[in-house]
Tab-separated table of C-alpha atoms and ligand atoms in Angstrom:
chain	number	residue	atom	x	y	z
A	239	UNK	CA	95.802	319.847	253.144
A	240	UNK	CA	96.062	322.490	255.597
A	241	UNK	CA	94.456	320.905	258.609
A	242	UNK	CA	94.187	324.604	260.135
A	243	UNK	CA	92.213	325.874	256.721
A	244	UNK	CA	94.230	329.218	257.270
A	245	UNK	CA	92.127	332.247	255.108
A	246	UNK	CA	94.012	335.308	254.832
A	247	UNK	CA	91.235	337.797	255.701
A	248	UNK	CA	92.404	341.463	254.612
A	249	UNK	CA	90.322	344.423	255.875
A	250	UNK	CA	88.343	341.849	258.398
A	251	UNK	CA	87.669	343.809	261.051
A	252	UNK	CA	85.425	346.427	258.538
A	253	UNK	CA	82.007	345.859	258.145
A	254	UNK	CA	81.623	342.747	255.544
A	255	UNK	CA	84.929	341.412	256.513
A	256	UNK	CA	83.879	341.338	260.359
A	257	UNK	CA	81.098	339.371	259.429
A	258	UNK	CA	82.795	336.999	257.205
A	259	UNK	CA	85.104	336.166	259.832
A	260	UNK	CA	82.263	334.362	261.571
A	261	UNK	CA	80.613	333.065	258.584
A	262	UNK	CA	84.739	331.364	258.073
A	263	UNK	CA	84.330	329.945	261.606
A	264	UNK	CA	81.203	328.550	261.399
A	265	UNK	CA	82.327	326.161	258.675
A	266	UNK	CA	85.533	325.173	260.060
A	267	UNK	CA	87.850	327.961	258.749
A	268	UNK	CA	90.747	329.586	260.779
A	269	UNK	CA	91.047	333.460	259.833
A	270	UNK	CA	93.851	335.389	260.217
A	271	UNK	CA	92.998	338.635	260.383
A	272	UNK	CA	95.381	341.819	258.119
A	273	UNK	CA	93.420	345.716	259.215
A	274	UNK	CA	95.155	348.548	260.124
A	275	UNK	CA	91.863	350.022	261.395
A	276	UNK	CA	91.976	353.418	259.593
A	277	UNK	CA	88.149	352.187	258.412
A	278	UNK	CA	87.016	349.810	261.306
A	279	UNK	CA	86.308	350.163	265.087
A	280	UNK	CA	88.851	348.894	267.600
A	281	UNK	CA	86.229	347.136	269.563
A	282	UNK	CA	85.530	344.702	266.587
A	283	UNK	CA	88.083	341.587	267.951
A	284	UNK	CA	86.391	341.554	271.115
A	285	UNK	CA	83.145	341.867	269.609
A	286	UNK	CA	83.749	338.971	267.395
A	287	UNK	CA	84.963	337.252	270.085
A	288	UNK	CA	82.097	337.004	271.728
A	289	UNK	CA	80.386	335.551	268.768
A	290	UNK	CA	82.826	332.284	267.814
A	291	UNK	CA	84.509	331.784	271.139
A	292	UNK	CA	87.994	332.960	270.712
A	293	UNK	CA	90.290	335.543	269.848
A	294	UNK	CA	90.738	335.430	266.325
A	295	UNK	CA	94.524	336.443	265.057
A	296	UNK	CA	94.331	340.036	264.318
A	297	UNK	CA	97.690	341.846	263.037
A	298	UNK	CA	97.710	345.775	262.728
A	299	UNK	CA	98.306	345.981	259.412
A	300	UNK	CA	98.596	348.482	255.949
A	301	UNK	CA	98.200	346.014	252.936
A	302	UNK	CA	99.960	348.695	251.301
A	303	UNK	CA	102.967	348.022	253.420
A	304	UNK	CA	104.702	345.146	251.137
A	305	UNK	CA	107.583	343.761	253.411
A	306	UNK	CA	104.844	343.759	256.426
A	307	UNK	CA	102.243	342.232	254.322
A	308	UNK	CA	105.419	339.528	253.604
A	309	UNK	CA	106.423	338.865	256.844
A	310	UNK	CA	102.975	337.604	257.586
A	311	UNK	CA	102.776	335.364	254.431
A	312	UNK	CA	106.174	333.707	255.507
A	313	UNK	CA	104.071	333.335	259.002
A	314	UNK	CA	101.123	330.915	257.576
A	315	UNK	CA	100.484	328.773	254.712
A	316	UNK	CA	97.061	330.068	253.447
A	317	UNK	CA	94.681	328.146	251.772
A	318	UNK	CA	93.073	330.860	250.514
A	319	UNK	CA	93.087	334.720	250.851
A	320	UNK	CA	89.800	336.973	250.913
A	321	UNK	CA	90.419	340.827	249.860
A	322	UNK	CA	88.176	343.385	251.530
A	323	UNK	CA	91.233	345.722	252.615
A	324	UNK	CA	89.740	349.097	250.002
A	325	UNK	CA	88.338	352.712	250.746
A	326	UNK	CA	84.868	352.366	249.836
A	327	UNK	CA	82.811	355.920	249.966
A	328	UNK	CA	82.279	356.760	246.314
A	329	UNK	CA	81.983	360.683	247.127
A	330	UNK	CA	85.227	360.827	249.357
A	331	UNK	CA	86.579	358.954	245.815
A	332	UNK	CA	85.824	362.010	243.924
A	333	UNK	CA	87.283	364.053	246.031
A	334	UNK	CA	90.710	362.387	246.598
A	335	UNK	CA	91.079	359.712	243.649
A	336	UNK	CA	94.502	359.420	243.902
A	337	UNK	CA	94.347	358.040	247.757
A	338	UNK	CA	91.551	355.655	246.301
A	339	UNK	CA	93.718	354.299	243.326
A	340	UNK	CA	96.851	354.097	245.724
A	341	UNK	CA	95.026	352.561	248.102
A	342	UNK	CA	92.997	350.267	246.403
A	343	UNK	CA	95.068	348.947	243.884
A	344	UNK	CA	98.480	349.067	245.504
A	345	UNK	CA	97.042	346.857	248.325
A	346	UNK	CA	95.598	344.479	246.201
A	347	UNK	CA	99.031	344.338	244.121
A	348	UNK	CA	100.874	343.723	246.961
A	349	UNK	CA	98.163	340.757	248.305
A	350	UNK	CA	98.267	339.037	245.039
A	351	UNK	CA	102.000	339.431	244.508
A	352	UNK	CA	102.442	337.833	247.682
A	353	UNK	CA	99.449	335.025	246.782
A	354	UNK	CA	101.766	334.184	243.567
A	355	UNK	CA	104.450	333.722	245.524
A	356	UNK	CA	103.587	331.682	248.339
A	357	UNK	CA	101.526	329.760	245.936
A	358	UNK	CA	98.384	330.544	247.564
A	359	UNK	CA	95.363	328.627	245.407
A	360	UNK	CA	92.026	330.656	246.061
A	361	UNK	CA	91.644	334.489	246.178
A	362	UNK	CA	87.741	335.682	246.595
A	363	UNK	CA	87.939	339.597	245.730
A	364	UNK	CA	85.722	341.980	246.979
A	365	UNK	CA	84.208	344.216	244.095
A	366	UNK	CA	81.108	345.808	243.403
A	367	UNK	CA	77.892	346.573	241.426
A	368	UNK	CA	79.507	349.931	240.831
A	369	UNK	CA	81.163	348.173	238.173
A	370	UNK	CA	77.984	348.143	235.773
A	371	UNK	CA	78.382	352.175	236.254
A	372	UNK	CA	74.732	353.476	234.806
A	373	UNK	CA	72.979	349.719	233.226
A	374	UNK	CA	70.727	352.331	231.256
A	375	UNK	CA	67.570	350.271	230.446
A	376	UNK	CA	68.697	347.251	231.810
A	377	UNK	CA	67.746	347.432	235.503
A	378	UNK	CA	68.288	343.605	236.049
A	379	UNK	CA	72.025	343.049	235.771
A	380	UNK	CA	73.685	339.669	235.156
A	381	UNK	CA	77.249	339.274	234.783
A	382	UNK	CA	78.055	339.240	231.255
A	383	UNK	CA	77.056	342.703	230.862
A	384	UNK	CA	79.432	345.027	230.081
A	385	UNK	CA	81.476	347.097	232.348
A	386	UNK	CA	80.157	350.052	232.414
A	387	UNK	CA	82.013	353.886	232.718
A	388	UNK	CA	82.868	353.938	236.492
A	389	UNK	CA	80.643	356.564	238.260
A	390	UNK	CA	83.663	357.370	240.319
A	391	UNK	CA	87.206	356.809	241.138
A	392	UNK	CA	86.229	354.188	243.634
A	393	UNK	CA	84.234	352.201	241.042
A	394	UNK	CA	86.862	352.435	238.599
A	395	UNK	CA	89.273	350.831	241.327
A	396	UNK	CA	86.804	347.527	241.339
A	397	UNK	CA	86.789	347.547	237.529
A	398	UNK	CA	90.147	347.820	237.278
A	399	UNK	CA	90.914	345.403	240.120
A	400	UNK	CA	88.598	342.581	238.357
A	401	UNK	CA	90.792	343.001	235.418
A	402	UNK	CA	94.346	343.024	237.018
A	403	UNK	CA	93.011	339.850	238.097
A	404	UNK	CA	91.676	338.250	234.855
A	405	UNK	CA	95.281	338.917	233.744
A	406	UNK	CA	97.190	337.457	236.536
A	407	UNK	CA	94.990	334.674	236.094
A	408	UNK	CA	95.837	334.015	232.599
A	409	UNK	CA	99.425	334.291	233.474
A	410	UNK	CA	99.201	332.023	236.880
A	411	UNK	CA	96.145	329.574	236.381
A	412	UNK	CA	96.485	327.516	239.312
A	413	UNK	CA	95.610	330.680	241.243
A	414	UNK	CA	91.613	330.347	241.450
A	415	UNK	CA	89.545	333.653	241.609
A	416	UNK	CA	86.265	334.921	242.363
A	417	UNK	CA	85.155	338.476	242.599
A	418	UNK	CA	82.235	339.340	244.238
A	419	UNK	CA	80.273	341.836	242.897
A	420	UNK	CA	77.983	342.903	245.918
A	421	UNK	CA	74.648	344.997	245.986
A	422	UNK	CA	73.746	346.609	248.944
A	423	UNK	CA	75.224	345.200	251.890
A	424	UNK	CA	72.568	346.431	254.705
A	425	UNK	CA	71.652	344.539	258.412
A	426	UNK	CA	74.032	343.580	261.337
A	427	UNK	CA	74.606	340.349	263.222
A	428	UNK	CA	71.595	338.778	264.828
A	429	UNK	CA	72.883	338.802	267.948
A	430	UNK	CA	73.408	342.410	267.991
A	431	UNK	CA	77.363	342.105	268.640
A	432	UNK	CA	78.288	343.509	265.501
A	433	UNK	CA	77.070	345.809	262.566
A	434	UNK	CA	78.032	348.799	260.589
A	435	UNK	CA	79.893	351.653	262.267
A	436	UNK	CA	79.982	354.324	259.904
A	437	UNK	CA	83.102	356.435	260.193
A	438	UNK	CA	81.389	360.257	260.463
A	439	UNK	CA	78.035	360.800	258.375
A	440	UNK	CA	76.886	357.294	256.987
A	441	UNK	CA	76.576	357.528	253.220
A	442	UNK	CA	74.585	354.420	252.590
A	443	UNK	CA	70.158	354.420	253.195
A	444	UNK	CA	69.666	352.333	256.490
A	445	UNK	CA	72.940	353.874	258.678
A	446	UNK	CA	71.096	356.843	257.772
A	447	UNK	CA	67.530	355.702	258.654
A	448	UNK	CA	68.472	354.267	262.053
A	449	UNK	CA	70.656	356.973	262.932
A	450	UNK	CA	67.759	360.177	262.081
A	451	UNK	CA	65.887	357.262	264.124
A	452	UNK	CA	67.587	357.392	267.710
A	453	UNK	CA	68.513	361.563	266.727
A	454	UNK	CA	71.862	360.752	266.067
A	455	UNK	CA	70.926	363.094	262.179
A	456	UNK	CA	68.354	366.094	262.318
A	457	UNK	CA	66.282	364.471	259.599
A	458	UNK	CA	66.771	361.811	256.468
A	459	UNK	CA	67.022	363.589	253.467
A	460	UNK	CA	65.215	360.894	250.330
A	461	UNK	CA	67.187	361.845	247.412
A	462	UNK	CA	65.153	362.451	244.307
A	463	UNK	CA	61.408	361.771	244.017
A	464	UNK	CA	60.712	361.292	240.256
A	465	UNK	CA	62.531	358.648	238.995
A	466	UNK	CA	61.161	356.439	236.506
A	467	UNK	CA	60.206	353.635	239.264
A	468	UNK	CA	57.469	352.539	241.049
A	469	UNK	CA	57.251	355.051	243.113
A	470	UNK	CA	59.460	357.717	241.908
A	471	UNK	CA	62.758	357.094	244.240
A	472	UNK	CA	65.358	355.076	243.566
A	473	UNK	CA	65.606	351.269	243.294
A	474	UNK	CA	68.445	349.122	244.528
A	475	UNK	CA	69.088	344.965	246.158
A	476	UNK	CA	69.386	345.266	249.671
A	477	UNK	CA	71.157	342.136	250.747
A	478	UNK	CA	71.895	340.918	254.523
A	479	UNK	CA	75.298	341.440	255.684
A	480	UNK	CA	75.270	337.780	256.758
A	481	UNK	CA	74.200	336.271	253.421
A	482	UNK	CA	76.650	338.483	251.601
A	483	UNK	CA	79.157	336.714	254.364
A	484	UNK	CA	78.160	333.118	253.842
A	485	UNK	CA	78.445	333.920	249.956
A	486	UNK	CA	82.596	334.046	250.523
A	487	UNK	CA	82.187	331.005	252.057
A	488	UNK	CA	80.326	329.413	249.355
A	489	UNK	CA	82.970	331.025	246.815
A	490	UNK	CA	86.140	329.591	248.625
A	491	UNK	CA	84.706	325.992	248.579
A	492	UNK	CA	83.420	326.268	245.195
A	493	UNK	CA	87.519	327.941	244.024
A	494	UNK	CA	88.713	324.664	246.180
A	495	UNK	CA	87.235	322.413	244.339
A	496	UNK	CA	89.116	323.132	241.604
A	497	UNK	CA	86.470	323.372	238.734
A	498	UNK	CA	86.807	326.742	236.853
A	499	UNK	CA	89.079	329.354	238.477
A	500	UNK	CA	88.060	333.111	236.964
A	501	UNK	CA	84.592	333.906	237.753
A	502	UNK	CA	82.788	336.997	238.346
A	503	UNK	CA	79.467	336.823	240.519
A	504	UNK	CA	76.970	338.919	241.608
A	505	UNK	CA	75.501	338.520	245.129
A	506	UNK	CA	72.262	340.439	245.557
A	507	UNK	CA	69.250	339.097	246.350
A	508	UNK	CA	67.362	339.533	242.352
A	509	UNK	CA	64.861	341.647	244.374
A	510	UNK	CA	64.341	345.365	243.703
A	511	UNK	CA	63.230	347.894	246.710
A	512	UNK	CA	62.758	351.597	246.489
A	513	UNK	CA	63.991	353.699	249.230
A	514	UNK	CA	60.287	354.821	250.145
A	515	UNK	CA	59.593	350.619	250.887
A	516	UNK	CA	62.646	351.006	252.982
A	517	UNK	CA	61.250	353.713	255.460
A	518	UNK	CA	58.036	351.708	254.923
A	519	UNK	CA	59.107	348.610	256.368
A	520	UNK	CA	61.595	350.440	258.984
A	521	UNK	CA	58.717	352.424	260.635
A	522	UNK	CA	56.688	349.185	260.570
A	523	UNK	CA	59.053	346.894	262.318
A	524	UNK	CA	60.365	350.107	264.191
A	525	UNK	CA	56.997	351.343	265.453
A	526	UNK	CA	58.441	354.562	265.264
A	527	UNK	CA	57.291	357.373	262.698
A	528	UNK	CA	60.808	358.175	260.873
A	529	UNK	CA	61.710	362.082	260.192
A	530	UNK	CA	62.404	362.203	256.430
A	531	UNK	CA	62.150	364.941	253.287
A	532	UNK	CA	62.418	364.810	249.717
A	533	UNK	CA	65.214	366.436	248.284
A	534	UNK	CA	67.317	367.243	245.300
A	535	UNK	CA	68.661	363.633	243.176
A	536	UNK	CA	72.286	362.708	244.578
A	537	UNK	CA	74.730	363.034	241.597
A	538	UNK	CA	75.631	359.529	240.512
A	539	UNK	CA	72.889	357.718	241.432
A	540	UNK	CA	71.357	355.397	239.085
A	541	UNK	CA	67.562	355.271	239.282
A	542	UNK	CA	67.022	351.234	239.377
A	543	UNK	CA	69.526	348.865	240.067
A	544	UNK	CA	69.029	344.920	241.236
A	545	UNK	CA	71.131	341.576	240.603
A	546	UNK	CA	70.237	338.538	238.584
A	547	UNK	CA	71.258	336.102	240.942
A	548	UNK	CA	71.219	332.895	238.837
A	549	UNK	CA	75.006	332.955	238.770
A	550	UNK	CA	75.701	332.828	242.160
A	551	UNK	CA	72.667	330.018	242.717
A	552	UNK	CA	73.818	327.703	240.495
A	553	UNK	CA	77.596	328.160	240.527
A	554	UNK	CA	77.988	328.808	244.303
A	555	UNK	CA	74.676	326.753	245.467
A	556	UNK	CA	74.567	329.925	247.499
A	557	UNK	CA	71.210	331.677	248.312
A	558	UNK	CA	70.051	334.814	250.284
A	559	UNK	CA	68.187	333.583	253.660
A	560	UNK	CA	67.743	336.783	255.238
A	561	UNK	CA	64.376	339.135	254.452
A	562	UNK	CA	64.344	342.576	253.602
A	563	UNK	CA	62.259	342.874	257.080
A	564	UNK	CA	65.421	340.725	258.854
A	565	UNK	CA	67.587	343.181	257.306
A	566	UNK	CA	66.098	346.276	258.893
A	567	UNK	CA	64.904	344.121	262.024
A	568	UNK	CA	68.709	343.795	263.127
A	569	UNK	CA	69.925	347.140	261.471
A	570	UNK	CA	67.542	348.793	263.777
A	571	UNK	CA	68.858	346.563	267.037
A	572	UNK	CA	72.248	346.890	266.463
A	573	UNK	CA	71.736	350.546	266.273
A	574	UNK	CA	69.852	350.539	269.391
A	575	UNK	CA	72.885	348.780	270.990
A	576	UNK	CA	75.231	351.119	269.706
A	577	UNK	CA	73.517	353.981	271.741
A	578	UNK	CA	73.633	351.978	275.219
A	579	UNK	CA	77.423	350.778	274.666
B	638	WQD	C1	70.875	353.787	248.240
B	638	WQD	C2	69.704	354.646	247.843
B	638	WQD	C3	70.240	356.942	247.478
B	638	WQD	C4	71.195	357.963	251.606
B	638	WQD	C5	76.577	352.399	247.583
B	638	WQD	C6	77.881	352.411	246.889
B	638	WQD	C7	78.140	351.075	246.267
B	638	WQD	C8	77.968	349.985	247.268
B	638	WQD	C9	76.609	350.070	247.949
B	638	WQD	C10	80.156	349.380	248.017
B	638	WQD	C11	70.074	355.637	246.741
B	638	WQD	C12	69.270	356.785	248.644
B	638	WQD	C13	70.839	357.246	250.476
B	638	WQD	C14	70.362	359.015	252.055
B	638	WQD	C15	68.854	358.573	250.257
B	638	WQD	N1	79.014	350.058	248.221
B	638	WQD	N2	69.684	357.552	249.828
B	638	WQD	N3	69.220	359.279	251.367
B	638	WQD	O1	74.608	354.502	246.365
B	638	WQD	O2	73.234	352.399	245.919
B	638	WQD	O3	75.578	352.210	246.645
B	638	WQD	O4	76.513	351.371	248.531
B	638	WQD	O5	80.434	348.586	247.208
B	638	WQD	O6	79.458	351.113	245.786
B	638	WQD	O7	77.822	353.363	245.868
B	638	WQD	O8	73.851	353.008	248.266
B	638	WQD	O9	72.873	353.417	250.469
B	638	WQD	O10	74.205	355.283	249.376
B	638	WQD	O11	71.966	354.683	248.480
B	638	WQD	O12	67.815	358.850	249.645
B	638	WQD	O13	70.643	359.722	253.082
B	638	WQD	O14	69.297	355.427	248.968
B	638	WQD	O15	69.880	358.059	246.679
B	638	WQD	O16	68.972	355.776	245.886
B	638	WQD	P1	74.264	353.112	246.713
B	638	WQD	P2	73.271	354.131	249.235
């Protein structure tokens, strides 16, 4: 056994993989950190720092980069590798696909290549809801339900990524693999060290809440009010950043002990929120009286979207600890601490 429990940790300084990298700590884990910080602030190392207690290894890295991404495999014998290293904004996806499927696929060729290889045993991928495309009358997805048409180029890079890797798999079976099909990461570290930094104009809800919050945006725009849902905007699983963290963690011991090895999982919270309950419960645990408007549906949206979560409770004895109130309670700190640092 590795007595250093190396974990590759691709795209770790970004805004799940940052967090990750202390969930990894906590339970003993050493990760070595691959970013080349075209999507993630500089100030993340020392940030994270600050929260376990040491430097972790961080190399300046482009997964797409093939004898680089080598080098550092003939550097450490991983025990397992964790891929977050992906563009993730579904518009900018439309816009440019090919720099999403180059990207996004190329770097996770190159990882897995490399995992095959150096006979690495446990890869947790990072994928996405997006992957169920428009679930139609289904709002409560589970996992067996079939991929749906990608909304966008960046969805389709998930999709295809889950099935490059249900092929490798077949052809290498000791490698074990789990991708992660998350909801809607939201929240920051509780101690306020480290969060979301949006590069330019957040797409996601909360960035956008806190920020119209402190002034930062003019005024939160609430696309579409008459959807078919409780209260006519749209519904979607908000899950802490920190339980989606601690679900890797629960994924690589559950690949290392060697029972199954291709699994997909979704990691939401099985609960359902409208973005009007999300101002709601912001202004409440805020105290301050948010500036929104209704406006025009966002193409692409889906009107209701949660996980069934049974998978990823009984497979991964993994579930969510953190409240929808937590969520916004240290979104809305962190963003506070972004303004004074
Ligand atoms: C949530 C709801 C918007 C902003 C995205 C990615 C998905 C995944 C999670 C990576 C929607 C509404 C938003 C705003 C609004 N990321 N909204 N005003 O679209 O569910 O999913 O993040 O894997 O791939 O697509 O998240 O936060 O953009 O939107 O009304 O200014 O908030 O319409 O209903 P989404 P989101």
């Amino acid at each position: 056994m590795n007595q250093q429990r190396k974990i590759l940790v691709t795209g770790g300084a970004g805004f799940i993989g940052s967090h990750t990298i202390t969930a990894l700590v906590s339970e003993g884990f050493t990760p070595i950190i691959a970013d080349d910080f075209r999507n993630a602030d500089e100030s993340v190392p020392a940030r994270i720092e600050k929260i376990i207690g040491y430097m972790p290894e961080f190399i300046k890295i482009d997964v797409c980069d093939k004898e680089a991404l080598t080098h550092l495999f003939e550097q450490h014998a991983f025990e397992g590798i964790i891929h977050f290293a992906a563009y993730k904004a579904v518009g900018e996806s439309v816009a440019f696909p090919l720099k999403y499927y180059r990207n996004n696929l190329l770097g996770l060729i190159n990882t897995l290549e490399l995992a095959v290889q150096f006979k690495v045993r446990n890869f947790v991928f990072s994928s996405s809801c997006t992957v169920y495309g428009e679930p139609g009358e289904i709002k409560e997805v589970t996992e067996d339900l079939p991929k749906g048409l990608a909304a966008s180029p960046y969805g389709n890079t998930k999709i295809i990524g889950e099935e490059l890797l249900r092929d490798v798999h077949q052809s290498t079976s000791d490698l074990h693999i789990a991708c992660l099909r998350y909801f809607n990461p939201i929240g920051a570290h509780p101690s306020g060290m480290i969060g979301e930094f949006p590069i330019g104009k957040p797409n996601n809800l909360l960035p956008m809440v806190t920020g119209a919050a402190v002034g930062k945006y003019k005024q939160l725009t609430v696309f579409g009010d008459d959807y078919p849902t409780a209260d006519g905007t749209c519904v979607r699983d908000y899950i802490h950043v920190m339980d989606l963290a601690a679900a890797h963690v629960k994924a690589l011991a559950f690949l290392q002990s060697g029972t199954s090895s291709f699994e997909t999982i979704n990691i939401g919270t099985g609960e359902g929120t409208t973005v009007l309950k999300v101002i709601q419960v912001f202004e409440a645990i805020s105290g301050e009286k948010l500036n929104w408007k209704f406006g025009p549906k966002r193409p692409g949206d889906v009107a209701e979207i949660f996980a069934n979560a049974d998978k990823a409770n009984h497979l991964l004895n993994w579930y969510p600890k953190y409240s929808l109130e937590d969520s916004v309670h240290h979104a809305w700190n962190w963003e506070k601490k972004l303004q004074h640092d």
